[in-house]
CSV table of C-alpha atoms in Angstrom, one decimal:
chain,number,residue,atom,x,y,z
A,829,MET,CA,0.0,0.0,0.0
A,830,THR,CA,1.2,3.5,-0.7
A,831,ALA,CA,-0.1,7.0,0.1
A,832,THR,CA,-1.8,7.2,-3.3
A,833,SER,CA,-3.0,3.6,-3.9
A,834,THR,CA,-6.7,3.1,-4.1
A,835,ASP,CA,-7.1,-0.7,-4.5
A,836,GLU,CA,-7.5,-1.4,-0.8
A,837,SER,CA,-10.7,-1.3,1.3
A,838,HIS,CA,-11.5,1.4,3.8
A,839,GLN,CA,-10.4,-0.9,6.7
A,840,GLN,CA,-7.1,-1.7,5.0
A,841,ARG,CA,-6.5,2.0,4.4
A,842,LEU,CA,-7.2,2.9,8.0
A,843,HIS,CA,-4.8,0.1,9.2
A,844,TRP,CA,-2.1,1.5,6.9
A,845,LEU,CA,-2.7,5.1,8.0
A,846,ALA,CA,-2.6,4.1,11.7
A,847,GLU,CA,0.8,2.5,11.1
A,848,GLN,CA,2.1,5.6,9.4
A,849,VAL,CA,0.9,7.8,12.2
A,850,LEU,CA,2.6,5.6,14.8
A,851,ASP,CA,5.8,5.5,12.7
A,852,TRP,CA,5.8,9.3,12.4
A,853,SER,CA,5.3,9.7,16.2
A,854,GLY,CA,8.7,8.3,17.0
A,855,LEU,CA,7.1,6.0,19.7
A,856,PRO,CA,8.4,2.5,20.0
A,857,VAL,CA,5.8,0.3,18.4
A,858,VAL,CA,5.2,-3.2,17.0
A,859,HIS,CA,3.1,-3.6,13.9
A,860,VAL,CA,0.8,-6.7,13.6
A,861,ARG,CA,-0.5,-7.3,10.1
A,862,PRO,CA,-2.8,-10.3,10.0
A,863,THR,CA,-3.8,-11.5,6.5
A,864,SER,CA,-7.5,-12.6,6.0
A,865,PHE,CA,-9.0,-14.3,9.1
A,866,LEU,CA,-10.2,-17.8,9.0
A,867,ASP,CA,-13.0,-16.5,11.3
A,868,ASN,CA,-14.2,-14.2,8.5
A,869,PRO,CA,-17.7,-14.9,7.2
A,870,LEU,CA,-16.1,-15.9,3.9
A,871,PHE,CA,-14.7,-19.0,5.5
A,872,THR,CA,-17.3,-19.6,8.3
A,873,THR,CA,-21.0,-18.7,8.0
A,874,LEU,CA,-21.1,-18.2,4.2
A,875,ALA,CA,-18.9,-21.3,3.6
A,876,ALA,CA,-21.1,-23.4,6.0
A,877,ARG,CA,-24.2,-22.5,4.0
A,878,THR,CA,-22.9,-23.7,0.7
A,879,ILE,CA,-21.2,-26.7,2.2
A,880,ARG,CA,-24.5,-27.8,3.8
A,881,ASP,CA,-26.6,-27.0,0.7
A,882,ASP,CA,-24.6,-28.6,-2.0
A,883,GLY,CA,-21.1,-29.6,-0.8
A,884,THR,CA,-19.3,-26.6,-2.3
A,885,LEU,CA,-17.0,-23.9,-1.1
A,886,ALA,CA,-18.6,-21.2,-3.3
A,887,LEU,CA,-16.4,-18.1,-3.4
A,888,PRO,CA,-15.3,-15.6,-6.0
A,889,PHE,CA,-11.6,-16.2,-5.6
A,890,GLY,CA,-10.7,-17.5,-9.0
A,891,GLU,CA,-7.3,-19.3,-8.9
A,892,GLY,CA,-5.9,-17.0,-6.2
A,893,ARG,CA,-4.0,-18.4,-3.3
A,894,THR,CA,-4.5,-17.5,0.3
A,895,SER,CA,-3.2,-18.3,3.8
A,896,PRO,CA,-5.9,-17.2,6.3
A,897,VAL,CA,-5.0,-17.0,10.0
A,898,ALA,CA,-7.2,-17.8,12.9
A,899,VAL,CA,-8.1,-15.0,15.3
A,900,ALA,CA,-7.0,-17.1,18.2
A,901,ASP,CA,-3.5,-17.3,16.7
A,902,VAL,CA,-3.5,-13.5,16.3
A,903,ALA,CA,-4.6,-13.1,19.9
A,904,ARG,CA,-1.8,-15.5,21.1
A,905,VAL,CA,0.8,-13.3,19.2
A,906,VAL,CA,-0.6,-10.1,20.7
A,907,ALA,CA,-0.6,-11.6,24.2
A,908,VAL,CA,3.1,-12.5,23.8
A,909,LEU,CA,4.0,-9.1,22.4
A,910,LEU,CA,2.2,-7.3,25.3
A,911,THR,CA,3.7,-9.4,28.0
A,912,GLY,CA,7.0,-10.4,26.5
A,913,ARG,CA,10.5,-8.9,26.1
A,914,ARG,CA,11.3,-5.6,24.6
A,915,GLY,CA,12.9,-7.4,21.6
A,916,HIS,CA,9.7,-7.0,19.6
A,917,LEU,CA,9.7,-3.2,19.5
A,918,ASP,CA,10.0,-1.6,16.1
A,919,ARG,CA,9.2,-4.9,14.3
A,920,VAL,CA,6.5,-5.9,11.8
A,921,TYR,CA,4.8,-9.3,12.1
A,922,GLU,CA,2.9,-10.5,9.1
A,923,LEU,CA,0.5,-13.1,10.5
A,924,THR,CA,-0.7,-15.8,8.1
A,925,GLY,CA,-1.7,-19.4,8.2
A,926,PRO,CA,1.1,-22.0,7.9
A,927,ARG,CA,1.0,-22.2,4.1
A,928,THR,CA,-0.7,-20.8,1.0
A,929,MET,CA,-3.3,-22.8,-0.9
A,930,ASP,CA,-5.6,-22.3,-3.8
A,931,MET,CA,-9.3,-22.7,-3.3
A,932,ALA,CA,-9.3,-26.3,-4.5
A,933,GLU,CA,-6.7,-27.2,-1.8
A,934,MET,CA,-8.8,-25.2,0.7
A,935,ALA,CA,-11.9,-27.2,-0.2
A,936,GLY,CA,-9.9,-30.3,0.3
A,937,ALA,CA,-8.9,-29.2,3.8
A,938,TYR,CA,-12.6,-28.6,4.6
A,939,ALA,CA,-13.5,-32.0,3.2
A,940,ARG,CA,-10.9,-33.8,5.4
A,941,ALA,CA,-12.0,-31.9,8.4
A,942,LEU,CA,-15.7,-32.5,7.9
A,943,GLY,CA,-15.5,-36.1,6.6
A,944,ARG,CA,-17.5,-35.3,3.5
A,945,SER,CA,-17.0,-34.1,-0.1
A,946,VAL,CA,-16.4,-30.4,-0.5
A,947,VAL,CA,-15.3,-28.9,-3.8
A,948,TYR,CA,-14.5,-25.4,-4.8
A,949,ALA,CA,-17.0,-23.5,-7.0
A,950,ASP,CA,-15.7,-20.3,-8.4
A,951,VAL,CA,-18.5,-17.7,-8.5
A,952,PRO,CA,-18.4,-14.4,-10.4
A,953,LEU,CA,-17.8,-11.6,-7.9
A,954,GLU,CA,-20.8,-9.4,-8.7
A,955,ARG,CA,-23.2,-12.3,-8.8
A,956,TRP,CA,-21.8,-13.6,-5.5
A,957,ARG,CA,-22.2,-10.2,-3.9
A,958,GLU,CA,-25.8,-9.8,-5.1
A,959,GLU,CA,-27.0,-13.4,-4.4
A,960,VAL,CA,-25.0,-14.3,-1.3
A,961,LEU,CA,-23.2,-11.4,0.4
A,962,SER,CA,-26.0,-8.8,0.2
A,963,ARG,CA,-28.3,-11.2,2.0
A,964,ALA,CA,-25.9,-11.8,4.9
A,965,GLY,CA,-27.1,-8.7,6.7
A,966,LEU,CA,-23.6,-7.2,7.2
A,967,PRO,CA,-23.1,-3.5,7.6
A,968,ALA,CA,-22.3,-1.8,4.3
A,969,HIS,CA,-18.7,-1.0,5.2
A,970,VAL,CA,-18.1,-4.7,6.1
A,971,GLU,CA,-19.7,-5.8,2.9
A,972,ASP,CA,-17.5,-3.4,0.9
A,973,HIS,CA,-14.4,-4.7,2.7
A,974,ILE,CA,-15.2,-8.3,2.0
A,975,VAL,CA,-15.9,-7.5,-1.7
A,976,THR,CA,-12.4,-5.9,-1.9
A,977,MET,CA,-10.9,-8.9,-0.2
A,978,CYS,CA,-12.5,-11.2,-2.7
A,979,ARG,CA,-11.2,-9.1,-5.6
A,980,LEU,CA,-7.7,-9.0,-4.1
A,981,HIS,CA,-7.8,-12.8,-3.6
A,982,ARG,CA,-8.8,-13.2,-7.2
A,983,GLU,CA,-5.8,-11.0,-8.2
A,984,ASN,CA,-3.6,-13.3,-6.1
A,985,ARG,CA,-2.6,-10.6,-3.7
A,986,TYR,CA,-3.0,-12.8,-0.6
A,987,ASP,CA,-0.5,-15.4,-1.8
A,988,ARG,CA,2.0,-15.1,1.1
A,989,ALA,CA,2.9,-17.1,4.1
A,990,THR,CA,5.1,-16.5,7.1
A,991,ASN,CA,6.1,-18.4,10.2
A,992,ASP,CA,5.6,-15.3,12.4
A,993,VAL,CA,2.9,-16.9,14.5
A,994,GLU,CA,5.3,-19.7,15.4
A,995,ARG,CA,8.3,-17.4,15.7
A,996,VAL,CA,6.6,-15.3,18.3
A,997,THR,CA,4.5,-17.9,20.2
A,998,GLY,CA,6.5,-21.1,19.7
A,999,VAL,CA,3.4,-22.8,18.4
A,1000,PRO,CA,2.5,-23.0,14.7
A,1001,ALA,CA,-0.5,-21.3,13.3
A,1002,GLN,CA,-3.6,-23.4,12.9
A,1003,THR,CA,-4.2,-25.1,9.6
A,1004,VAL,CA,-7.5,-24.7,7.8
A,1005,GLU,CA,-8.2,-28.3,8.5
A,1006,GLU,CA,-7.6,-27.9,12.3
A,1007,PHE,CA,-9.7,-24.8,12.4
A,1008,VAL,CA,-12.7,-26.3,10.5
A,1009,ALA,CA,-12.5,-29.6,12.4
A,1010,ALA,CA,-12.8,-27.7,15.7
A,1011,ARG,CA,-16.0,-26.1,14.5
A,1012,ARG,CA,-17.5,-29.1,12.7
A,1013,ASP,CA,-21.1,-28.4,14.1
A,1014,GLN,CA,-20.9,-24.9,12.7
A,1015,TYR,CA,-20.3,-26.2,9.2
A,1016,LEU,CA,-22.6,-29.3,9.3
A,1017,GLY,CA,-25.0,-28.6,12.0
A,1018,PRO,CA,-25.2,-30.5,15.3
A,1019,GLU,CA,-25.1,-34.3,15.2
A,1020,PRO,CA,-28.6,-35.7,15.8
A,1021,ALA,CA,-29.1,-37.1,19.3
A,1022,ASP,CA,-29.0,-40.9,19.5
A,1023,HIS,CA,-32.3,-41.9,21.1
A,1024,LEU,CA,-32.5,-45.5,22.3
A,1025,GLY,CA,-35.8,-47.4,22.7
């Protein structure tokens, strides 16, 4: 991002501007830059709906690669930074999942975690926004941010991975498969109770 770039969402722009202000202040700071979150509706509620409906991970990401990070991993990093040694000052931590993957690979991770077939279905961005995202009831600024994220994914701008989560905390970032497996009911619905007699 630069002072004149316009490709980013309002949230991305505000994050960048906040970093600039802190850098200009001369204060000792640590910058934490998480990539897209696994906890984002793209990968949770919206994904769950299409997985339950027709076994697809239906997103407008094209062939772009991504490495989403779990919010819990970001929280662990921040906790260490707030309570740890001063050695983190004036550093930048790019927080990602452990590896990049295209959406077919991501659908495979969902399938393994859920024990059912899940395939990636690429959906045109405007159709997806109109038919799926606009019906999710999100605030307009969040919807705009998600649309921008989708476009940037499609342009392969999220194709990066670091080991910063592990470097700071000593524990690797969660994989997509681990994240989804821990939330199986969210994606498939609760298991029916087993009634005897």
